[in-house]
Amino acid sequence: YSGHGAQTRDLDGDETDGFDEALVPLDYQTAGLIIDDVVNVTVVNPLPSGTVLHAVIDACHSGTM
């Protein structure tokens, strides 16, 4: 991913700094941001145990993406 990133208030309390990192898709004004929790649930968690995922994310605030 190469595009805009953002931070948004953490609603589930899993971020020590109080903010979720987010990707800002083209349709964010109607569809919303893609927060790191959603990426984790939809992309990372379904991977089989032992799988190594390499992701390149070029966006502001993508540190924990």
Backbone as JSON, one array per atom type, in Angstrom:
{
  "sequence": "YSGHGAQTRDLDGDETDGFDEALVPLDYQTAGLIIDDVVNVTVVNPLPSGTVLHAVIDACHSGTM",
  "N": [[0.84, -1.17, 0.0], [0.56, 2.15, -0.85], [-0.04, 5.26, 0.1], [-2.28, 7.55, 1.7], [-2.15, 7.84, 5.26], [-3.48, 7.74, 8.6], [-4.4, 8.71, 11.95], [-6.74, 7.64, 14.36], [-9.12, 7.94, 16.99], [-8.79, 5.42, 19.41], [-11.12, 2.97, 19.9], [-11.49, 0.59, 21.23], [-9.65, 0.24, 23.22], [-7.13, -1.01, 22.88], [-4.77, 0.18, 22.18], [-1.81, 1.63, 23.31], [-1.22, 4.34, 23.11], [-3.66, 5.45, 22.71], [-4.64, 5.77, 20.16], [-5.7, 4.42, 17.03], [-3.97, 3.31, 14.14], [-4.5, 4.07, 10.71], [-5.46, 3.29, 7.32], [-6.12, 5.36, 4.54], [-8.43, 5.07, 2.31], [-9.41, 5.7, -1.14], [-12.19, 6.1, -1.17], [-12.82, 6.99, 1.4], [-14.42, 8.97, 2.52], [-17.03, 8.13, 2.26], [-16.93, 5.4, 2.87], [-15.28, 5.16, 5.04], [-12.33, 4.96, 7.21], [-9.68, 2.49, 7.11], [-8.91, 0.77, 9.74], [-6.12, -0.34, 11.8], [-6.86, -2.51, 13.4], [-8.84, -3.8, 11.9], [-7.39, -4.6, 9.64], [-5.72, -6.44, 10.88], [-7.57, -8.42, 11.77], [-8.76, -9.25, 9.34], [-6.7, -9.82, 7.52], [-4.27, -10.72, 8.79], [-4.85, -12.44, 11.08], [-6.27, -14.71, 9.87], [-4.22, -16.18, 8.67], [-2.35, -19.23, 8.36], [-0.77, -20.88, 11.15], [2.64, -20.18, 11.67], [3.06, -18.97, 9.27], [4.69, -16.42, 7.42], [4.24, -13.07, 6.96], [4.92, -10.54, 4.72], [4.61, -7.2, 4.42], [4.44, -4.17, 2.69], [4.09, -0.95, 3.55], [3.58, 2.27, 2.77], [2.89, 4.9, 4.26], [1.78, 7.68, 6.2], [1.81, 7.38, 9.75], [1.88, 4.56, 9.89], [3.08, 2.77, 11.58], [2.24, 0.62, 13.35], [0.74, -0.87, 11.67]],
  "CA": [[0.0, 0.0, 0.0], [1.21, 3.45, -0.83], [-1.09, 6.27, 0.1], [-2.42, 8.32, 2.94], [-2.39, 7.19, 6.53], [-4.04, 8.65, 9.59], [-4.66, 8.15, 13.27], [-8.09, 7.9, 14.81], [-9.29, 7.55, 18.39], [-8.92, 3.98, 19.68], [-12.41, 2.76, 20.55], [-11.55, -0.66, 21.99], [-8.67, 0.26, 24.3], [-5.97, -1.88, 22.66], [-3.6, 0.98, 21.81], [-1.26, 2.32, 24.48], [-1.24, 5.79, 22.92], [-5.04, 5.9, 22.57], [-5.0, 5.98, 18.76], [-5.5, 3.4, 16.01], [-3.44, 3.76, 12.87], [-5.49, 3.76, 9.68], [-5.24, 3.58, 5.91], [-7.15, 6.26, 4.04], [-8.7, 4.7, 0.93], [-9.99, 6.73, -2.01], [-13.6, 6.34, -0.83], [-12.92, 7.09, 2.86], [-15.49, 9.88, 2.94], [-18.29, 7.37, 2.33], [-16.71, 4.05, 3.41], [-14.52, 5.24, 6.27], [-10.92, 4.56, 7.27], [-9.39, 1.08, 7.37], [-8.05, 0.82, 10.91], [-5.19, -1.46, 11.96], [-7.57, -3.66, 13.97], [-9.53, -4.47, 10.79], [-6.35, -5.27, 8.85], [-5.28, -7.59, 11.66], [-8.62, -9.44, 11.77], [-9.08, -9.76, 8.0], [-5.52, -10.24, 6.76], [-3.24, -11.39, 9.59], [-5.37, -13.55, 11.89], [-6.62, -15.93, 9.13], [-3.04, -16.89, 8.15], [-1.99, -20.43, 9.12], [0.33, -20.77, 12.1], [3.96, -20.33, 11.06], [3.15, -18.16, 8.05], [5.36, -15.12, 7.55], [3.65, -12.08, 6.07], [5.72, -9.35, 4.46], [3.76, -6.15, 3.87], [5.1, -2.88, 2.53], [3.1, 0.1, 3.7], [4.19, 3.58, 2.69], [1.85, 5.85, 4.64], [1.96, 8.3, 7.5], [1.19, 6.7, 10.89], [1.71, 3.12, 9.59], [4.0, 2.04, 12.45], [1.71, -0.65, 13.86], [-0.22, -1.38, 10.71]],
  "C": [[0.88, 1.23, 0.0], [0.13, 4.5, -0.94], [-1.14, 6.97, 1.44], [-2.66, 7.4, 4.14], [-2.9, 8.21, 7.52], [-4.05, 7.96, 10.95], [-6.08, 8.54, 13.65], [-8.23, 7.39, 16.24], [-9.52, 6.05, 18.51], [-10.2, 3.75, 20.47], [-12.47, 1.49, 21.4], [-10.46, -0.79, 23.05], [-7.44, -0.59, 24.12], [-4.7, -1.13, 22.29], [-3.1, 1.76, 23.02], [-1.29, 3.84, 24.35], [-2.65, 6.34, 22.73], [-5.5, 6.12, 21.15], [-4.75, 4.72, 17.93], [-4.86, 4.05, 14.8], [-4.42, 3.31, 11.79], [-4.97, 4.07, 8.29], [-6.4, 4.44, 5.44], [-7.41, 5.92, 2.58], [-9.37, 5.84, 0.16], [-11.41, 7.09, -1.6], [-13.83, 6.52, 0.68], [-14.07, 7.99, 3.31], [-16.84, 9.18, 3.03], [-18.11, 6.02, 3.0], [-15.93, 4.05, 4.72], [-13.07, 4.81, 6.13], [-10.82, 3.05, 7.46], [-8.41, 1.05, 8.54], [-7.21, -0.46, 11.05], [-5.86, -2.7, 12.55], [-8.27, -4.47, 12.88], [-8.53, -5.21, 9.92], [-5.89, -6.53, 9.58], [-6.3, -8.73, 11.59], [-8.83, -10.06, 10.39], [-7.89, -10.31, 7.23], [-4.58, -11.12, 7.58], [-3.79, -12.62, 10.32], [-5.72, -14.81, 11.1], [-5.42, -16.74, 8.62], [-2.75, -18.13, 9.01], [-0.81, -20.16, 10.05], [1.65, -21.01, 11.39], [4.14, -19.53, 9.78], [3.85, -16.85, 8.35], [4.76, -14.19, 6.51], [4.6, -10.9, 5.95], [4.8, -8.33, 3.79], [4.56, -4.86, 3.79], [4.01, -1.82, 2.55], [3.83, 1.43, 3.77], [3.12, 4.62, 2.97], [2.21, 6.46, 5.98], [1.26, 7.46, 8.56], [1.02, 5.2, 10.66], [2.57, 2.24, 10.5], [3.5, 0.71, 12.96], [0.71, -1.29, 12.9], [0.0, -2.84, 10.45]]
}
